[in-house]
Amino acid sequence: MREEGLKKLGRFLPHAGRNYAQGRNFVPGVVSGLSPYVRHRLITETEVIGTVLQKHSFQEAEKFIQEICWRTYWKGWLEMRPSVWSEYLEVLQSLKIQMQEEPDLKDRVQSVENAGTGIGCMDDWANELRKTGYLHNHVRMWFASIWVHTLRLPWQLGADFFMRHLLDGDPASNTLSWRWVCGLQTQGKIYGATAENIECFTEGRYTPRGLLSQEAPIMRESFTNHPPRPLALPDQHVSGEKTLLLVTEEDLYPEDWGIPQSDVSGIVLLETTKAYPGIAALPVAWKSNALEETAARLTDEFQCSVLRLQGGEESTPARLHTLLREHGALSLSVMIPPVGPTLSVIDRVLRELANEGIALRKLRRPWDGAFWPHATHGFFKFKEQIPAVLKQLSCIP
Ligand SMILES: Cc1cc2nc3c(=O)[nH]c(=O)nc-3n(C[C@H](O)[C@H](O)[C@H](O)COP(=O)(O)OP(=O)(O)OC[C@H]3O[C@@H](n4cnc5c(N)ncnc54)[C@H](O)[C@@H]3O)c2cc1C
């Protein structure tokens, strides 16, 4: 899968400059299709941008680089406001109960998910999502806008539909993009799809004139609802220390964690794919394939055993404890997952191991460490920092 991602990057490379800037908003347009690989860190942002800058100048590739950094921005923003994610899960759970009690709400949601709204583009996009696990960015914006503003359905149910079906389903990019469409991210500013915009950027394929709402109520919340918290300080690998690597689907490229092969005494791949409730068969199969190929690659790369464990099981901490002893490891090293279902699983496991006195090395990639502290306000402020941070990370001279 990493190979597949790198090949995709290679094919897209000639288009990452001005072509992308001019064609990215059209559907299908000029886009990379790299998100499932970057989202699971089968390939990293540093690799993508490094490769792109070998072919294009920073100015030519600026738009593409900024898009890559949108994911980083959303992740950093949510990392400092984890209550946005927990609130989303709570509201979603109560909406699902409400759907059982109110058949009308359930019918309306199912008619969108099952492509029965009668709005041609919406129905096609719902089918495309279920069938391929992918939607173009502009389509995601239109879909979310029609879901919220025209069909007047709760945004959390739409975000959940995406999370269950996208191959790149990402707690930060997804939840915060849906909130952005509602006006909750940029206070007072909503995103409203128009028939003209859809017609223009689908080059006449869809003309939903007269079908879309012209007005949308702006949702508001108080800034004090989600007070930011400081980012936790990461640990560093202790050179020479034998360690057991704990790998999750949030970062499937531990060769790049800065831990030399000689310090790795074993590897555990912890599966958390089903930690998000109701995830569909297509993303489950994609992730399972990614984990399987990662296990095979790591066995070769690190010349040690790679064991797959189920994250949610009660016996997992005890199993890890035994493995640490068997491998003669002095610590457990994990790339701490960003806010989301995998983190919830890992947190429980690590808490139990810490209580047993196991030394934990909670790592963070330099990319996240350098960018996240800038995700305090809107993206426009964040993006001004991109050249300086890329210099700091030696991605540009
Ligand atoms: C309502 C909504 C929900 C979304 N949900 C997700 C999600 O769950 N997971 C996800 O990865 N992206 C999400 N996005 C962002 C974006 O739509 C996808 O990352 C993008 O469409 C992926 O396709 P691509 O790789 O061909 O993009 P390209 O245009 O080729 O972009 C290159 C890379 O930049 C990043 N990127 C591009 N646009 C965005 C963006 N707006 N936000 C964050 N990263 C971006 C991705 O890593 C992408 O692979 C969502 C956007 C919206 C509007």
Coordinates of C-alpha atoms and ligand atoms in Angstrom, one line a residue:
M1 CA 0.0 0.0 0.0
R2 CA 2.9 2.4 0.8
E3 CA 4.3 1.4 -2.7
E4 CA 0.8 2.1 -4.2
G5 CA 0.8 5.6 -2.5
L6 CA 4.3 6.4 -3.7
K7 CA 3.3 5.4 -7.3
K8 CA 0.2 7.5 -7.1
L9 CA 2.4 10.4 -6.0
G10 CA 4.8 9.8 -8.9
R11 CA 2.0 9.9 -11.4
F12 CA 0.5 13.0 -9.9
L13 CA 3.8 14.8 -9.6
P14 CA 3.8 16.6 -13.0
H15 CA 0.4 18.1 -12.1
A16 CA 1.3 19.4 -8.6
G17 CA 2.2 22.9 -9.8
R18 CA 0.0 25.3 -11.7
N19 CA -2.2 22.5 -13.2
Y20 CA -3.4 21.7 -9.7
A21 CA -4.0 25.3 -8.8
Q22 CA -6.1 25.8 -11.9
G23 CA -7.9 22.4 -12.0
R24 CA -8.4 21.3 -8.4
N25 CA -11.9 22.8 -8.1
F26 CA -13.3 21.0 -11.1
V27 CA -14.9 17.6 -10.8
P28 CA -13.2 15.3 -11.5
G29 CA -10.5 17.9 -12.1
V30 CA -6.8 17.7 -11.3
V31 CA -6.5 16.1 -7.8
S32 CA -4.1 13.6 -6.4
G33 CA -6.3 11.0 -4.7
L34 CA -3.5 10.7 -2.1
S35 CA -5.7 11.3 1.0
P36 CA -6.2 7.6 2.2
Y37 CA -2.4 7.2 2.1
V38 CA -1.5 10.5 3.8
R39 CA -4.3 10.1 6.3
H40 CA -2.9 6.7 7.5
R41 CA 0.7 8.0 7.1
L42 CA 1.5 5.3 4.7
I43 CA 3.3 8.2 3.1
T44 CA 4.1 11.3 5.0
E45 CA 3.5 15.0 4.4
T46 CA 7.3 15.5 4.5
E47 CA 7.8 12.9 1.7
V48 CA 5.0 14.4 -0.4
I49 CA 6.1 18.0 -0.1
G50 CA 9.8 17.0 -0.5
T51 CA 9.1 15.1 -3.7
V52 CA 6.9 17.9 -5.1
L53 CA 9.6 20.5 -4.4
Q54 CA 12.1 18.5 -6.4
K55 CA 10.0 19.0 -9.5
H56 CA 8.3 22.4 -8.9
S57 CA 9.3 25.7 -7.2
F58 CA 7.5 26.6 -3.9
Q59 CA 5.6 29.3 -5.8
E60 CA 4.4 26.9 -8.4
A61 CA 3.3 24.2 -5.9
E62 CA 2.1 26.6 -3.2
K63 CA -1.6 25.7 -3.6
F64 CA -0.9 22.0 -3.4
I65 CA 1.4 22.5 -0.4
Q66 CA -1.3 24.5 1.3
E67 CA -3.9 21.8 0.8
I68 CA -1.5 19.2 2.3
C69 CA -1.2 21.6 5.3
W70 CA -5.0 21.9 5.7
R71 CA -5.0 18.4 7.2
T72 CA -2.2 19.4 9.6
Y73 CA -4.1 22.5 10.6
W74 CA -7.3 20.7 11.3
K75 CA -5.4 18.0 13.3
G76 CA -3.6 20.7 15.4
W77 CA -6.8 22.7 16.0
L78 CA -8.6 19.6 17.2
E79 CA -5.7 18.5 19.3
M80 CA -6.0 21.7 21.3
R81 CA -9.8 21.4 21.5
P82 CA -10.6 17.7 22.0
S83 CA -14.0 18.5 23.5
V84 CA -15.2 19.3 20.0
W85 CA -14.7 15.6 19.1
S86 CA -16.3 14.2 22.4
E87 CA -19.2 16.6 22.0
Y88 CA -19.7 15.4 18.4
L89 CA -19.8 11.8 19.6
E90 CA -22.3 12.6 22.4
V91 CA -24.7 14.5 20.1
L92 CA -24.4 11.8 17.4
Q93 CA -25.3 9.1 20.0
S94 CA -28.4 11.1 21.1
L95 CA -29.4 11.7 17.4
K96 CA -29.2 8.0 16.7
I97 CA -31.6 7.3 19.6
Q98 CA -33.8 10.1 18.3
M99 CA -33.9 8.4 14.9
Q100 CA -35.3 5.3 16.5
E101 CA -38.0 7.4 18.2
E102 CA -38.8 9.6 15.2
P103 CA -39.4 7.6 12.1
D104 CA -39.6 10.8 10.0
L105 CA -36.0 11.8 10.9
K106 CA -34.8 8.2 10.2
D107 CA -36.5 8.2 6.8
R108 CA -35.1 11.5 5.8
V109 CA -31.5 10.5 6.7
Q110 CA -31.9 7.1 5.0
S111 CA -33.3 8.7 1.8
V112 CA -30.0 10.7 1.5
E113 CA -27.8 7.8 2.3
N114 CA -29.7 5.5 -0.1
A115 CA -29.7 8.0 -2.9
G116 CA -33.4 8.7 -2.8
T117 CA -33.7 12.5 -2.4
G118 CA -34.6 13.2 -6.0
I119 CA -31.8 15.8 -6.2
G120 CA -29.8 14.1 -9.0
C121 CA -26.3 15.2 -7.9
M122 CA -26.9 14.4 -4.3
D123 CA -28.1 10.9 -5.1
D124 CA -25.2 10.3 -7.5
W125 CA -22.7 11.5 -4.8
A126 CA -24.2 9.3 -2.1
N127 CA -23.9 6.3 -4.4
E128 CA -20.3 7.2 -5.3
L129 CA -19.3 7.5 -1.7
R130 CA -20.7 4.1 -0.8
K131 CA -19.2 2.5 -3.8
T132 CA -15.7 4.0 -3.9
G133 CA -15.1 5.4 -0.4
Y134 CA -14.0 8.7 -2.0
L135 CA -15.5 12.1 -2.9
H136 CA -13.8 15.1 -4.5
N137 CA -13.3 18.0 -2.1
H138 CA -15.7 20.3 -3.9
V139 CA -18.3 17.5 -3.9
R140 CA -17.8 17.0 -0.1
M141 CA -18.5 20.8 0.3
W142 CA -21.6 20.7 -1.8
F143 CA -22.9 17.5 -0.3
A144 CA -22.4 18.9 3.3
S145 CA -24.1 22.2 2.3
I146 CA -27.1 20.5 0.8
W147 CA -27.4 18.1 3.7
V148 CA -27.4 20.9 6.3
H149 CA -28.9 23.9 4.5
T150 CA -31.3 22.4 2.0
L151 CA -32.4 19.2 3.6
R152 CA -32.0 20.7 7.1
L153 CA -30.6 17.6 8.6
P154 CA -28.2 17.6 11.7
W155 CA -24.6 18.0 10.5
Q156 CA -23.4 15.3 12.9
L157 CA -25.4 12.6 11.0
G158 CA -23.9 13.7 7.7
A159 CA -20.4 13.7 9.2
D160 CA -21.1 10.2 10.5
F161 CA -22.2 9.1 7.1
F162 CA -18.8 10.3 5.7
M163 CA -16.8 8.7 8.6
R164 CA -18.5 5.4 8.0
H165 CA -17.8 5.3 4.3
L166 CA -14.7 7.3 3.4
L167 CA -11.4 5.5 3.0
D168 CA -9.7 8.6 4.3
G169 CA -12.3 9.2 7.1
D170 CA -10.4 11.5 9.5
P171 CA -11.8 12.8 12.8
A172 CA -10.2 16.2 12.4
S173 CA -10.6 17.0 8.7
N174 CA -14.1 15.5 8.6
T175 CA -15.7 16.9 11.8
L176 CA -14.2 20.4 11.4
S177 CA -15.0 20.6 7.7
W178 CA -18.7 19.8 8.5
R179 CA -18.6 22.4 11.2
W180 CA -17.0 24.9 8.8
V181 CA -20.0 24.4 6.3
C182 CA -22.4 25.2 9.2
G183 CA -20.5 28.4 10.2
L184 CA -19.1 27.0 13.4
Q185 CA -15.5 27.2 12.5
T186 CA -15.4 30.6 11.0
Q187 CA -17.9 32.3 13.2
G188 CA -20.7 33.9 11.3
K189 CA -19.7 32.6 7.9
I190 CA -21.4 29.5 6.4
Y191 CA -20.6 27.7 3.2
G192 CA -23.6 27.6 0.9
A193 CA -23.6 25.5 -2.3
T194 CA -25.3 27.2 -5.3
A195 CA -26.7 25.6 -8.4
E196 CA -24.5 27.9 -10.6
N197 CA -21.3 26.9 -8.8
I198 CA -22.2 23.2 -9.1
E199 CA -23.0 23.6 -12.8
C200 CA -19.8 25.5 -13.5
F201 CA -17.4 23.1 -11.7
T202 CA -19.1 19.9 -12.9
E203 CA -18.9 21.5 -16.4
G204 CA -22.7 21.2 -16.9
R205 CA -23.1 17.7 -15.6
Y206 CA -25.4 18.8 -12.8
T207 CA -27.8 21.8 -12.9
P208 CA -29.8 21.6 -9.7
R209 CA -31.5 25.0 -10.3
G210 CA -34.4 25.8 -8.0
L211 CA -33.6 22.8 -5.8
L212 CA -31.2 24.3 -3.3
S213 CA -32.0 26.4 -0.4
Q214 CA -31.1 30.1 -0.9
E215 CA -31.0 30.9 2.8
A216 CA -29.3 29.1 5.6
P217 CA -29.5 29.8 9.3
I218 CA -26.0 30.5 10.7
M219 CA -25.2 28.2 13.6
R220 CA -23.4 29.8 16.5
E221 CA -21.7 28.6 19.6
S222 CA -19.8 30.4 22.3
F223 CA -16.0 30.4 22.0
T224 CA -16.0 29.4 25.6
N225 CA -17.7 26.0 24.7
H226 CA -14.4 24.5 23.7
P227 CA -11.6 26.3 25.6
P228 CA -8.2 25.4 24.0
R229 CA -5.8 23.2 26.1
P230 CA -2.0 23.3 25.7
L231 CA -0.4 20.6 23.6
A232 CA 1.1 17.8 25.7
L233 CA 4.9 17.5 25.4
P234 CA 6.1 14.5 23.5
D235 CA 8.8 12.1 24.7
Q236 CA 12.0 11.3 22.7
H237 CA 13.5 7.9 21.9
V238 CA 16.4 7.2 24.2
S239 CA 19.3 6.1 22.0
G240 CA 20.4 2.6 22.7
E241 CA 17.3 1.6 24.6
K242 CA 15.6 -1.6 23.4
T243 CA 12.0 -0.8 22.7
L244 CA 8.8 -2.5 21.5
L245 CA 7.0 -0.4 18.8
L246 CA 3.3 -0.1 19.1
V247 CA 1.9 0.8 15.6
T248 CA -1.6 1.9 14.8
E249 CA -3.5 2.8 11.7
E250 CA -2.8 6.5 12.5
D251 CA 0.8 6.1 11.5
L252 CA 1.9 3.2 9.4
Y253 CA 5.4 4.3 8.6
P254 CA 7.5 3.6 11.8
E255 CA 10.7 3.3 9.7
D256 CA 10.6 7.2 9.9
W257 CA 10.1 7.5 13.7
G258 CA 13.8 8.1 14.3
I259 CA 14.3 4.8 16.1
P260 CA 17.2 2.8 14.7
Q261 CA 16.6 -0.8 13.7
S262 CA 19.1 -2.0 16.3
D263 CA 16.9 -0.6 19.1
V264 CA 13.7 -2.2 18.0
S265 CA 13.2 -5.5 19.8
G266 CA 9.7 -6.2 18.4
I267 CA 6.6 -4.6 16.8
V268 CA 3.0 -4.8 17.6
L269 CA 0.3 -3.6 15.2
L270 CA -2.7 -2.7 17.2
E271 CA -6.0 -2.8 15.2
T272 CA -8.5 -0.1 16.0
T273 CA -10.4 0.0 12.7
K274 CA -13.7 -0.8 14.2
A275 CA -13.3 1.7 17.1
Y276 CA -15.5 4.1 15.1
P277 CA -19.0 2.5 15.3
G278 CA -20.7 1.3 12.1
I279 CA -17.7 1.7 9.8
A280 CA -18.6 0.2 6.4
A281 CA -17.1 -2.9 4.8
L282 CA -15.1 -1.0 2.2
P283 CA -12.9 1.1 4.5
V284 CA -12.6 -1.9 6.9
A285 CA -11.2 -4.0 4.0
W286 CA -8.9 -1.2 2.8
K287 CA -7.5 -0.6 6.3
S288 CA -7.1 -4.3 6.9
N289 CA -5.1 -4.7 3.7
A290 CA -3.0 -1.7 4.7
L291 CA -2.2 -3.3 8.1
E292 CA -1.4 -6.6 6.5
E293 CA 1.0 -5.1 4.0
T294 CA 2.5 -2.9 6.7
A295 CA 3.1 -6.0 8.8
A296 CA 4.9 -7.7 5.9
R297 CA 7.0 -4.7 5.1
L298 CA 8.0 -4.1 8.8
T299 CA 9.0 -7.8 9.2
D300 CA 11.5 -7.3 6.3
E301 CA 12.7 -3.8 7.3
F302 CA 13.2 -4.4 11.0
Q303 CA 14.1 -8.1 10.8
C304 CA 11.9 -8.9 13.9
S305 CA 8.5 -10.4 14.6
V306 CA 5.4 -8.3 14.0
L307 CA 2.4 -9.3 15.9
R308 CA -1.2 -8.1 15.2
L309 CA -3.4 -7.5 18.3
Q310 CA -7.0 -6.3 18.6
G311 CA -7.1 -2.9 20.3
G312 CA -10.4 -3.1 22.1
E313 CA -9.8 -6.3 24.0
E314 CA -9.4 -6.4 27.7
S315 CA -6.4 -8.7 27.6
T316 CA -4.4 -6.4 25.3
P317 CA -2.4 -4.6 28.1
A318 CA -1.5 -7.9 29.8
R319 CA -0.5 -9.3 26.4
L320 CA 1.7 -6.3 25.7
H321 CA 3.3 -6.6 29.2
T322 CA 4.2 -10.2 28.4
L323 CA 5.6 -9.3 25.0
L324 CA 7.8 -6.6 26.5
R325 CA 9.3 -9.1 28.9
E326 CA 9.7 -11.8 26.1
H327 CA 11.5 -9.3 23.8
G328 CA 13.7 -7.9 26.5
A329 CA 12.3 -4.4 25.8
L330 CA 12.9 -1.7 28.3
S331 CA 10.1 0.5 27.0
L332 CA 7.1 0.7 24.7
S333 CA 7.3 3.4 22.0
V334 CA 4.1 4.7 20.3
M335 CA 3.4 7.5 17.9
I336 CA 0.6 9.1 19.9
P337 CA -2.5 9.1 17.7
P338 CA -4.3 12.4 17.2
V339 CA -7.7 13.0 18.8
G340 CA -10.1 10.3 17.6
P341 CA -11.2 6.7 18.1
T342 CA -7.7 5.2 18.0
L343 CA -6.5 7.6 20.7
S344 CA -9.4 6.5 23.0
V345 CA -8.3 2.8 22.6
I346 CA -4.6 3.6 23.0
D347 CA -5.2 5.8 26.1
R348 CA -6.9 2.9 27.9
V349 CA -4.1 0.5 27.1
L350 CA -1.3 2.9 28.0
R351 CA -2.9 3.9 31.3
E352 CA -2.9 0.2 32.4
L353 CA 0.7 -0.3 31.3
A354 CA 1.8 2.9 33.1
N355 CA 0.1 1.6 36.3
E356 CA 2.2 -1.5 35.9
G357 CA 5.3 0.7 35.8
I358 CA 6.1 0.2 32.1
A359 CA 8.3 3.0 30.6
L360 CA 6.2 4.6 27.8
R361 CA 7.7 6.7 25.1
K362 CA 4.9 8.8 23.6
L363 CA 6.3 10.2 20.4
R364 CA 5.2 13.0 18.0
R365 CA 6.4 13.6 14.5
P366 CA 8.6 16.7 14.0
W367 CA 6.0 17.7 11.3
D368 CA 3.2 17.9 13.8
G369 CA 5.4 19.3 16.6
A370 CA 6.4 22.2 14.4
F371 CA 3.0 23.0 12.8
W372 CA 0.4 22.2 15.5
P373 CA 1.2 25.1 17.8
H374 CA 0.3 27.5 15.0
A375 CA -3.3 26.1 14.7
T376 CA -4.7 28.5 17.2
H377 CA -6.9 30.7 14.9
G378 CA -8.1 30.4 11.3
F379 CA -6.3 28.7 8.4
F380 CA -5.3 32.1 6.9
K381 CA -3.1 32.9 9.9
F382 CA -1.8 29.4 9.9
K383 CA -0.8 29.3 6.2
E384 CA 1.4 32.4 6.6
Q385 CA 3.7 30.2 8.8
I386 CA 4.0 27.5 6.2
P387 CA 7.2 28.7 4.5
A388 CA 9.0 29.3 7.8
V389 CA 8.0 26.0 9.3
L390 CA 9.0 24.1 6.1
K391 CA 12.4 25.8 6.4
Q392 CA 12.6 24.8 10.1
L393 CA 11.9 21.2 9.0
S394 CA 14.5 21.5 6.2
C395 CA 11.8 20.8 3.6
I396 CA 12.9 23.9 1.8
P397 CA 16.4 25.4 1.8
Ligands
LIG1 C1 -17.3 18.1 4.4 C2 -15.9 17.6 4.2 C3 -15.4 16.5 4.8 C4 -14.1 16.0 4.6 N1 -13.7 14.9 5.3 C5 -12.4 14.5 5.1 C6 -12.0 13.3 5.8 O1 -12.7 12.6 6.5 N2 -10.7 12.9 5.5 C7 -9.8 13.6 4.8 O2 -8.7 13.2 4.6 N3 -10.2 14.8 4.2 C8 -11.5 15.2 4.3 N4 -11.9 16.4 3.7 C9 -10.9 17.2 3.0 C10 -10.7 16.9 1.5 O3 -12.0 16.9 0.9 C11 -10.0 15.6 1.2 O4 -8.8 15.5 1.9 C12 -9.6 15.6 -0.3 O5 -10.8 15.6 -1.1 C13 -8.9 14.3 -0.6 O6 -8.8 14.1 -2.0 P1 -7.4 14.2 -2.8 O7 -6.4 13.5 -2.0 O8 -7.6 13.9 -4.2 O9 -7.1 15.8 -2.6 P2 -6.1 16.8 -3.3 O10 -6.8 18.0 -3.7 O11 -5.2 16.1 -4.2 O12 -5.2 17.3 -2.0 C14 -4.0 16.8 -1.7 C15 -4.0 16.4 -0.2 O13 -4.2 17.6 0.6 C16 -5.0 17.2 1.7 N5 -6.2 18.0 1.6 C17 -6.8 18.6 0.5 N6 -7.8 19.3 0.8 C18 -8.0 19.2 2.1 C19 -9.0 19.8 3.0 N7 -9.9 20.6 2.6 N8 -8.9 19.4 4.3 C20 -7.9 18.6 4.8 N9 -6.9 18.1 4.0 C21 -7.0 18.4 2.7 C22 -5.3 15.7 1.7 O14 -4.3 15.1 2.4 C23 -5.1 15.5 0.2 O15 -4.7 14.1 -0.1 C24 -13.2 16.8 3.9 C25 -13.7 18.0 3.3 C26 -15.0 18.4 3.4 C27 -15.5 19.6 2.8

